[in-house]
Amino acid sequence: MSAKAPIEKPEEAEPLSSRGLTIRSKLLVFTTGIGFLILAALTVTAFFLSAVALRSARLDGFRSLMTSLSQSINTFFTDQRRDITAQSELQTIRYAVTELSSGYEHLIEDLDAAGFKADRAFIEQVRQNLREAYEKGPIANLRALGQQVAGFDEFAELSPAAMLLQYVYIVSNPASVGYKFQNNSVSDISKNSNLSTEFRNAFAKTMFARAMDRYHGLFETIVRRNNYFDLILVDDLGNVVYTFEKSWDFGTNVFKGWRQQSELKKVFLGAWYGSIASGERSAGDEVVITDIGRYAGANGAPMLFLGCPINNRLGGRLGVVIHVVESSTLTDLVTFQGRWPAVGLGETGEAYIVGPDMRLRTESRFVKELPERIKTKAFAPDGSPAPLSSILGGPLHNKAVENIFSDQTLSNAGEVTFFDDLGRESLAVYEQLGMQGLDWGLVVTISTDEAFAPAVHLTRLIAFGGFVILIMAILAALTFGHVLSRPIVQLVRTAEEIGSGDLSARAPISSKDEIGFLAERFNYMIDQVEARGRQVHKILETVNEGLFLMGPDFIIQPGYSKITEAIFQRKIDGMAFLDLLSPVPSAVLQPVISAETLLATKHYLDLVLNPRIKEKLIQQTNPLGEVEFRITQPGGAQRSKFLEFRFNRVDEGGKPTQIMVTVLDSTSRIALTKQIKENEAKAKTQIEMLFGIMHLDPPILGEFLNHTKAEITGMLSLLEAEQFGSHAGELSTERSDRYLRLLQKISRSIHLIKGNAAMLQLSYFENLAHRIEEKIAAVRSGVSVAGEQFLPITTGLGSLLDQIEMTHDLIGRLLSMQKVFGKTARGVEQNDFTPLATLADEIAQRNGKQIRVDLQIQDGLAEFKSPLRENVPGMLAQLVRNAVLHGIETPGERLSHGKHPIGEIRICAYLQNEGQKRMVLTVRDDGRGINYQLLRRRAVQLGYASMKTIGAWTRQQLMGLLFETGFTTMDRPTTDGGRGVGLDAVRDLIAKLGGVLNVSSQEGVYCEFRLEIPVA
């Protein structure tokens, strides 16, 4: 390569760099642009022509469908009017309303005549039963619907007769909810075990019961044949003397309670006085109809009412017959029972009725997709929860509905394209239904996407054909452009390869023109860059520290030392430095660093890049002097790795442009420091344990340790067995109950270990057992128990077992010093009962009480023989703990009750020879005794009984609660008790020994626990 090559004709290189688009690109852009213009014009024209034709055809079909629907709706209401008019003229209806009204009026007198006195106490009992039923039923449901509902008395406002009727036919009716129309005959009532014998026999003889028995079958036939929801008879005083469904309106008066604001009152008054709007009544038409509204008597379900007066032969009013129609009946009529495609409404079309308040009167096909403001909670007429409904929900806001009831339009019928309440562009026809007494509108709609789908399909076919032609034109342009631009493309490709890191790439020199000269100089420049890159690479391959650069945006730049990837176990170029310090689920190396430290790191790096701050001044504030990373090994185990980061500023032109980062692996140094600290902590624990056991004889301590070790081993075996206790088909609730029973067993064992440790003054082991109790309590406090929640309990048991074994080792070392540690420091005579007095003193001091322990031990019983030694001390320790915590009062309380401020606990042990030789052990305190009222209150609070049933419990039943797992009279647990696992453990151990446990008490005087244990 000649020396003058770099400066030869430098001006000629400029045109090459300022040509802009290549020939191939220009040809491609021109061909593509012309093709797209032609294709767009063709497809738009085809779409609009077909859309106009489709719109006309679709609207014609909708008008025909609307006419059919309007006729069906009008026919439905015409039939309803005709039927109710015919029924009101039946002589049977006249007799029924007369007899039922008379029976209603004289119900109390008829009961008295039949031998049952419905006195105030009985009426109050009935009122209470109704109150509970109302609170659980219509009142709760109406409140859930957002309605303001008063209390029972104001809401229901029932007369004595009404209460008795609802009590007999609804509340005490054994038929399930929604089927209270069953069991209405005299025979059924006289056999109804939910009613007292005297009352049901008397009620069955009343005029009302006989009239109901006589006419109920006829009304059931009418309701079933005409598919009504309910048929109601109201007498001339407004009393609802009959309903087929036996809903909450039965027996009530339409002018009282919730009925005052109901559609029931409106339809009664309209039918009674003929108060329908002027001009709407035809000759002889006395039927009144109400709009659909939420009916409290049917738990807020939407209902429509039709009423017609019942006249005697002289034209006088006897009452009103009312038909109740569910909104679902109209929904089925308008929605074609879900057969939308069959009537031309496809997948997005629907028809619905809307009222003048813009709210739906029939269910929308798309109720699930509607906005929440339109949907509302709903209950079935029987009170059961129903899916969200759009009937009587929020008002609709679309052009079709607004035009129906608008005064600004010339006609209330027409067609419109609008955005519906789902946000879809839709096509609709609408009209106002001309029905007497109802101001309703009908809308038939479908989305424009579906309506114009054929036009879209045709457009797509045209577009596809044009696209194929366009592709062919583009391919021809590409072929021609490739021939013209091939040398330039080769040069660009070489530059891209070099930019991606391949420095071995060279541009081919295929000509002697300007492009050939440019390729030659380009290759020479890359040779120089590659030579310098090799030198830098040797340095980065050799150093033992992680070295890399990052820019002002903290992005790690390519070209870092070889060991850097080994340190972080992944490629880091292109990563944000703060992301390198953030956890990544798929990464092998996971940093352990807080969000506060990450924020401090960002601030520190900003300071490093600040030229006005000296670098040495801020090095002491480096927050990444020691960072922990966790490495997940192939077997799943984890180990820690510690890295030290150092930062140095890189200046160019007097300004910091980059940061040099040095990473050192300081794992070994930190691990050594940690090991030293762990050894110091272990030594401290052993010293603490040593001082905690020095006061006991090694044999006594060894016996405690052996018993505790056996208990813990048994608990761990139970835990291991429960891991494989599941079986195919086991429900989660069954598994949770099994785990709760396991927790009860473990809790009792831990509580006994804690009691034995406290009795022997082994506070170290007492604290370990208490911490395990806390873990068990945390698990039991949850709603359900899962297997993974046993992990902290298992870990705690394993830790306690390790401490037991370590103590065993210390005992071996202490045996040679038994003369020093095997005797009582104070020279006081010790036996198996002495620690109980010490335990009682300690618990009393912690709880602010004063006690005196009186030991009355028969000769020869001061020390227990095996196997009693393993269980009896623990039981006595629990009874003493129970006496101090629950029995003995504080000094202030004792003085206020005239007692000595120091309480007394008497522990007795003697042999009894009555048939079988038994050891009798008693623990008696002169404290509060058993408070049965407190037991009742706690039983209700903890769910063992209800307020209704607890009053019938005997004292023996209440005393049995003391031995139930989890039952306690303390509001919150403490170190000494309150978890409900003490006395149940005593009960299980005494049963295991074949003994008997008795309790006697006098409130405010004493409480005594008596153990009788058979001995050889």
Tab-separated table of N, CA and C in Angstrom, residues 78-125:
chain	number	residue	atom	x	y	z
A	78	THR	N	-101.994	-8.539	26.471
A	78	THR	CA	-103.431	-8.656	26.194
A	78	THR	C	-103.978	-9.931	26.820
A	79	ASP	N	-103.221	-11.040	26.674
A	79	ASP	CA	-103.650	-12.306	27.286
A	79	ASP	C	-103.687	-12.190	28.809
A	80	GLN	N	-102.688	-11.503	29.369
A	80	GLN	CA	-102.662	-11.347	30.830
A	80	GLN	C	-103.877	-10.560	31.315
A	81	ARG	N	-104.206	-9.485	30.624
A	81	ARG	CA	-105.365	-8.675	31.004
A	81	ARG	C	-106.651	-9.489	30.903
A	82	ARG	N	-106.775	-10.237	29.803
A	82	ARG	CA	-107.997	-11.033	29.619
A	82	ARG	C	-108.131	-12.084	30.721
A	83	ASP	N	-106.979	-12.755	31.049
A	83	ASP	CA	-107.038	-13.828	32.045
A	83	ASP	C	-107.399	-13.293	33.427
A	84	ILE	N	-106.764	-12.169	33.837
A	84	ILE	CA	-107.026	-11.678	35.193
A	84	ILE	C	-108.444	-11.117	35.305
A	85	THR	N	-108.953	-10.566	34.183
A	85	THR	CA	-110.338	-10.071	34.188
A	85	THR	C	-111.303	-11.238	34.354
A	86	ALA	N	-111.029	-12.340	33.628
A	86	ALA	CA	-111.904	-13.513	33.734
A	86	ALA	C	-111.850	-14.104	35.131
A	87	GLN	N	-110.658	-14.147	35.729
A	87	GLN	CA	-110.537	-14.721	37.070
A	87	GLN	C	-111.256	-13.868	38.106
A	88	SER	N	-111.206	-12.536	37.949
A	88	SER	CA	-111.859	-11.667	38.934
A	88	SER	C	-113.380	-11.837	38.923
A	89	GLU	N	-113.920	-12.354	37.822
A	89	GLU	CA	-115.371	-12.529	37.716
A	89	GLU	C	-115.814	-13.922	38.136
A	90	LEU	N	-114.868	-14.826	38.482
A	90	LEU	CA	-115.227	-16.169	38.924
A	90	LEU	C	-115.878	-16.112	40.297
A	91	GLN	N	-116.934	-16.845	40.477
A	91	GLN	CA	-117.605	-16.895	41.775
A	91	GLN	C	-116.679	-17.493	42.828
A	92	THR	N	-115.830	-18.425	42.398
A	92	THR	CA	-114.897	-19.056	43.347
A	92	THR	C	-113.939	-18.022	43.930
A	93	ILE	N	-113.492	-17.096	43.096
A	93	ILE	CA	-112.588	-16.042	43.579
A	93	ILE	C	-113.314	-15.172	44.600
A	94	ARG	N	-114.586	-14.863	44.319
A	94	ARG	CA	-115.358	-14.037	45.265
A	94	ARG	C	-115.504	-14.741	46.606
A	95	TYR	N	-115.863	-16.054	46.553
A	95	TYR	CA	-115.980	-16.804	47.807
A	95	TYR	C	-114.647	-16.843	48.544
A	96	ALA	N	-113.561	-17.063	47.788
A	96	ALA	CA	-112.243	-17.226	48.411
A	96	ALA	C	-111.821	-15.963	49.144
A	97	VAL	N	-111.943	-14.798	48.487
A	97	VAL	CA	-111.490	-13.567	49.135
A	97	VAL	C	-112.374	-13.234	50.328
A	98	THR	N	-113.668	-13.584	50.234
A	98	THR	CA	-114.570	-13.311	51.348
A	98	THR	C	-114.240	-14.189	52.547
A	99	GLU	N	-114.083	-15.505	52.306
A	99	GLU	CA	-113.827	-16.431	53.416
A	99	GLU	C	-112.444	-16.191	54.018
A	100	LEU	N	-111.444	-15.974	53.171
A	100	LEU	CA	-110.092	-15.750	53.690
A	100	LEU	C	-110.023	-14.447	54.465
A	101	SER	N	-110.734	-13.402	54.003
A	101	SER	CA	-110.734	-12.136	54.712
A	101	SER	C	-111.397	-12.279	56.072
A	102	SER	N	-112.499	-13.016	56.108
A	102	SER	CA	-113.179	-13.228	57.379
A	102	SER	C	-112.312	-14.054	58.319
A	103	GLY	N	-111.683	-15.109	57.785
A	103	GLY	CA	-110.787	-15.918	58.610
A	103	GLY	C	-109.614	-15.122	59.129
A	104	TYR	N	-109.111	-14.214	58.310
A	104	TYR	CA	-107.998	-13.353	58.725
A	104	TYR	C	-108.426	-12.454	59.878
A	105	GLU	N	-109.611	-11.880	59.747
A	105	GLU	CA	-110.101	-10.925	60.740
A	105	GLU	C	-110.354	-11.610	62.082
A	106	HIS	N	-110.833	-12.868	62.059
A	106	HIS	CA	-111.209	-13.559	63.303
A	106	HIS	C	-110.219	-14.656	63.684
A	107	LEU	N	-108.993	-14.538	63.220
A	107	LEU	CA	-108.015	-15.610	63.455
A	107	LEU	C	-107.732	-15.786	64.947
A	108	ILE	N	-107.520	-14.679	65.672
A	108	ILE	CA	-107.192	-14.785	67.099
A	108	ILE	C	-108.367	-15.384	67.865
A	109	GLU	N	-109.603	-14.908	67.518
A	109	GLU	CA	-110.783	-15.458	68.206
A	109	GLU	C	-110.968	-16.938	67.898
A	110	ASP	N	-110.723	-17.347	66.634
A	110	ASP	CA	-110.857	-18.770	66.268
A	110	ASP	C	-109.869	-19.632	67.038
A	111	LEU	N	-108.642	-19.122	67.220
A	111	LEU	CA	-107.654	-19.890	67.994
A	111	LEU	C	-108.115	-20.034	69.438
A	112	ASP	N	-108.653	-18.945	69.989
A	112	ASP	CA	-109.145	-18.990	71.376
A	112	ASP	C	-110.275	-19.979	71.502
A	113	ALA	N	-111.175	-19.965	70.494
A	113	ALA	CA	-112.304	-20.895	70.526
A	113	ALA	C	-111.847	-22.338	70.376
A	114	ALA	N	-110.727	-22.537	69.686
A	114	ALA	CA	-110.213	-23.905	69.484
A	114	ALA	C	-109.370	-24.376	70.658
A	115	GLY	N	-109.233	-23.522	71.685
A	115	GLY	CA	-108.535	-23.972	72.888
A	115	GLY	C	-107.108	-23.477	73.011
A	116	PHE	N	-106.690	-22.543	72.194
A	116	PHE	CA	-105.314	-22.021	72.299
A	116	PHE	C	-105.380	-20.513	72.499
A	117	LYS	N	-104.773	-20.047	73.579
A	117	LYS	CA	-104.771	-18.625	73.899
A	117	LYS	C	-103.494	-17.985	73.334
A	118	ALA	N	-103.640	-17.180	72.303
A	118	ALA	CA	-102.481	-16.489	71.708
A	118	ALA	C	-102.194	-15.237	72.522
A	119	ASP	N	-101.614	-15.454	73.731
A	119	ASP	CA	-101.364	-14.324	74.624
A	119	ASP	C	-100.160	-13.515	74.163
A	120	ARG	N	-99.839	-12.470	74.952
A	120	ARG	CA	-98.751	-11.558	74.570
A	120	ARG	C	-97.411	-12.290	74.533
A	121	ALA	N	-97.185	-13.223	75.440
A	121	ALA	CA	-95.904	-13.941	75.457
A	121	ALA	C	-95.726	-14.779	74.202
A	122	PHE	N	-96.815	-15.456	73.784
A	122	PHE	CA	-96.712	-16.272	72.572
A	122	PHE	C	-96.489	-15.390	71.336
A	123	ILE	N	-97.235	-14.276	71.269
A	123	ILE	CA	-97.062	-13.356	70.131
A	123	ILE	C	-95.637	-12.817	70.110
A	124	GLU	N	-95.071	-12.521	71.283
A	124	GLU	CA	-93.695	-11.994	71.340
A	124	GLU	C	-92.692	-13.067	70.875
A	125	GLN	N	-92.974	-14.318	71.226
A	125	GLN	CA	-92.103	-15.407	70.756
A	125	GLN	C	-92.164	-15.523	69.227
